[in-house]
Coordinates of C-alpha atoms in Angstrom, one line a residue:
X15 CA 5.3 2.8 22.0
X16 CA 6.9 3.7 25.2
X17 CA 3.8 2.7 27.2
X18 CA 3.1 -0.6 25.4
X19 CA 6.8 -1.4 26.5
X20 CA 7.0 -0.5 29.9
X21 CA 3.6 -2.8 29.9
X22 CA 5.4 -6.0 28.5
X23 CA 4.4 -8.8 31.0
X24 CA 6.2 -9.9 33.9
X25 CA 6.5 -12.9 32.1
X26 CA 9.1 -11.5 29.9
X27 CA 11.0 -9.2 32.1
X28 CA 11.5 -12.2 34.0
X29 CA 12.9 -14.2 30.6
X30 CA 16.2 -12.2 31.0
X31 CA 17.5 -9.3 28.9
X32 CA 17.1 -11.2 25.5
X33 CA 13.4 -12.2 25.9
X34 CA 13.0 -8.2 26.9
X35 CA 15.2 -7.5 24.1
X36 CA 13.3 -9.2 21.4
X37 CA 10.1 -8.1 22.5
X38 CA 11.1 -4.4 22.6
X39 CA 12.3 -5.1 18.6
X40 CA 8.7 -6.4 17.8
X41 CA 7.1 -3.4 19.5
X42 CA 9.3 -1.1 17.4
X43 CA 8.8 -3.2 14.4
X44 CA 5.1 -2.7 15.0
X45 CA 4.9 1.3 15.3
X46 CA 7.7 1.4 12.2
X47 CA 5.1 -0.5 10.1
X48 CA 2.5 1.9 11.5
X49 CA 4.3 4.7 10.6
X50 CA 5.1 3.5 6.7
X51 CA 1.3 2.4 6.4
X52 CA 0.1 5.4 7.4
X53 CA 2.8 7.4 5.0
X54 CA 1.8 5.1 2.2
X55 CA -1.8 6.6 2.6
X56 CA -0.8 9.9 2.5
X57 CA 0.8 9.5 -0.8
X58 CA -2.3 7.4 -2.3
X59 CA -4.6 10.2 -0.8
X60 CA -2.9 12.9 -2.7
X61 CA -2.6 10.9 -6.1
X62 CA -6.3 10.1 -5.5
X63 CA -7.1 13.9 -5.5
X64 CA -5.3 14.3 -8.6
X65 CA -7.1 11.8 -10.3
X66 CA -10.4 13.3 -9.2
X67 CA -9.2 16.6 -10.2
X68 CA -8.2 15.3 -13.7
X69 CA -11.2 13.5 -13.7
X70 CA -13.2 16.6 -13.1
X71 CA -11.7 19.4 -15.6
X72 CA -13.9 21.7 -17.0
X73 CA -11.8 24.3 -19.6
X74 CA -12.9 24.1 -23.1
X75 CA -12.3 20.9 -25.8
X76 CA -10.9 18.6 -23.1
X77 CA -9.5 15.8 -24.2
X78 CA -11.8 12.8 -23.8
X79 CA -10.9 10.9 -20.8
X80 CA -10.6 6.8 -21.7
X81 CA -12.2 4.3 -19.3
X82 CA -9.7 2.3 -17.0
X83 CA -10.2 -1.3 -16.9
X84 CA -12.4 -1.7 -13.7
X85 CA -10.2 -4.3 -12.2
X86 CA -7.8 -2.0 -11.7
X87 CA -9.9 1.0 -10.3
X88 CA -11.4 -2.1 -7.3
X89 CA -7.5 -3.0 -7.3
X90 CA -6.3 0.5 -6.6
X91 CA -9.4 0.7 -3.6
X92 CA -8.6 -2.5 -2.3
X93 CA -5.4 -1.6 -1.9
X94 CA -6.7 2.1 -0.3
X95 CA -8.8 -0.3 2.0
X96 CA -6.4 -2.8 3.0
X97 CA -3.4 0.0 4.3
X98 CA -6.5 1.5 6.4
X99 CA -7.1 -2.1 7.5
X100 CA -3.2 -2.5 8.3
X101 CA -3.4 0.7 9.8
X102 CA -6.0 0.0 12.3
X103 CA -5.1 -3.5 13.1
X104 CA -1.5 -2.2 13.9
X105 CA -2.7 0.4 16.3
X106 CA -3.9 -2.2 18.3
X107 CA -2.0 -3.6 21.1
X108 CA -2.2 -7.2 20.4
X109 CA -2.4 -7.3 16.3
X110 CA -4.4 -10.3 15.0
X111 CA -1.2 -12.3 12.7
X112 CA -4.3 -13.6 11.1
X113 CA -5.9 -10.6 9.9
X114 CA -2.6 -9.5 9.3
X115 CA -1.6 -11.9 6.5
X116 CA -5.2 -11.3 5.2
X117 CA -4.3 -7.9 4.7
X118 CA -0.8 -8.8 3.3
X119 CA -1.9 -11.0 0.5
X120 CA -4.6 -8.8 -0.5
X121 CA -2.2 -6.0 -1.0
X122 CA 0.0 -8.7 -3.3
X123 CA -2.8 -9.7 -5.3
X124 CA -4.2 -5.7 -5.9
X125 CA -0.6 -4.8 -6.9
X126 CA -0.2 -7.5 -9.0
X127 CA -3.6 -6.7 -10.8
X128 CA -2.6 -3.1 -11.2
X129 CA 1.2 -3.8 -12.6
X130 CA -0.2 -6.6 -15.2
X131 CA -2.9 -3.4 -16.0
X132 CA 0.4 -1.2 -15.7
X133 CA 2.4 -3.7 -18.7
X134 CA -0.3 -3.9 -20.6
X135 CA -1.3 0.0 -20.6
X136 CA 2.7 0.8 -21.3
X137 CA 2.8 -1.5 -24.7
X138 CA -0.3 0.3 -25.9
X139 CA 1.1 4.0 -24.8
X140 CA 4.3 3.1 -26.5
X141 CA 2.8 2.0 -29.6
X142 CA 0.0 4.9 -29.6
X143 CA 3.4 7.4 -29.1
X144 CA 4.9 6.5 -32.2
X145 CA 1.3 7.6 -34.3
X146 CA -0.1 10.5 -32.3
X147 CA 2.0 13.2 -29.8
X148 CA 0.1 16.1 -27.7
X149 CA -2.9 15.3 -25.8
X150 CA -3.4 11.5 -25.9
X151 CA 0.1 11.0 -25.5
X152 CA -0.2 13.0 -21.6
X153 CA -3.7 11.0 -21.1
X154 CA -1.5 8.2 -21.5
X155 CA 1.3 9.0 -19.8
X156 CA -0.7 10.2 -16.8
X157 CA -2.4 7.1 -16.8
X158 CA 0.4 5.0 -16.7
X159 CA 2.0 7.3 -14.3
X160 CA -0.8 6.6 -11.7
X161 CA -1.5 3.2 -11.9
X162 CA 2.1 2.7 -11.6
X163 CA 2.6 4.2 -8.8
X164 CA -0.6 2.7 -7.3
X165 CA 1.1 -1.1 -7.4
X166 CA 4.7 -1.1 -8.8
X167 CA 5.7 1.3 -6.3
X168 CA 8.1 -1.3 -4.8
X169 CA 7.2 0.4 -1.3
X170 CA 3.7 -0.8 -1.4
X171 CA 4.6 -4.2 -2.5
X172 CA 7.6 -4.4 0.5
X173 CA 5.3 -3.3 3.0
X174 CA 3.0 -5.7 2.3
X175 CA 5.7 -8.5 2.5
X176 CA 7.0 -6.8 6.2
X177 CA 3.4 -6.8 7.3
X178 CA 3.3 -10.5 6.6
X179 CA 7.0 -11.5 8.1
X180 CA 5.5 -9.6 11.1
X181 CA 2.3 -11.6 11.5
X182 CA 4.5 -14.5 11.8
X183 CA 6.8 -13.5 14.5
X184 CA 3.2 -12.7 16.3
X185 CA 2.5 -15.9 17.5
X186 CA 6.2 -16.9 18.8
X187 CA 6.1 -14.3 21.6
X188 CA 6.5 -15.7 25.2

């Protein structure tokens, strides 16, 4: 961060202190997005494994695991794709605003797919609660756990909004 600012263009320097100013806030606007993307991943990485793990048990009479809609297992990659996308494009010096509010509205639709998958997935674990507790009621619950946190983690869905107010101040630099 500190090189990319002493490397702002004479151009600017030469704008006075509020031309410096601003373009100092978009460089640490930049890195603090960098830093939340690549968070974000960490998190979806480690709920990923969990799922494989899950996924993957081998102990005797395991409960039998239900299929996930598929729209929401692409929705939960895309959105695994688009932060590594984010992240690259934001490690960049120059980031294309572009690409950038590519990124951002694919991150909006996956989350919206995932929290309509989410709504629907919660009416059915509430209802399959009240007939059946033990087993099913945890493959429920962990499956509503997941996908929730996938998309209506409000993080995900703010980051994906600050990604796109960034890509518009992009273009306005002098």
């Amino acid at each position: 961060m500190l090189e990319q600012i002493a490397l702002i263009e004479s151009a600017v320097w030469e704008a006075g202190p509020e031309a410096v100013s601003e373009r100092i806030a978009l460089i640490t606007e930049k890195y603090e997005l960098l830093s939340e993307v690549q968070a974000t991943r960490v998190s979806l990485a480690e709920l990923r494994a969990e799922a494989k793990a899950l996924a993957q048990r081998s102990h005797n009479n395991p409960p039998e695991l239900v299929d996930t809609d598929m729209s929401v297992i692409r929705s939960v990659e895309i959105i695994w794709t688009e932060l590594g996308q984010a992240e690259e494009e934001l490690e960049k010096p120059d980031p294309s605003p572009s690409r950038l509010r590519r990124i951002s509205a694919a991150l909006l639709e996956a989350c919206k797919t995932v929290v309509m998958y989410c709504a629907e997935l919660g009416d059915i674990a509430l209802k399959n609660a009240a007939k059946e507790v033990g087993s099913t009621g945890a493959k429920w619950t962990i499956r509503v756990l997941a996908a929730s946190y996938a998309a209506q983690n409000p993080g995900i869905q703010s980051l994906a909004v600050r990604i796109f107010e960034f890509a518009g101040k992009l273009p306005n630099l002098p």
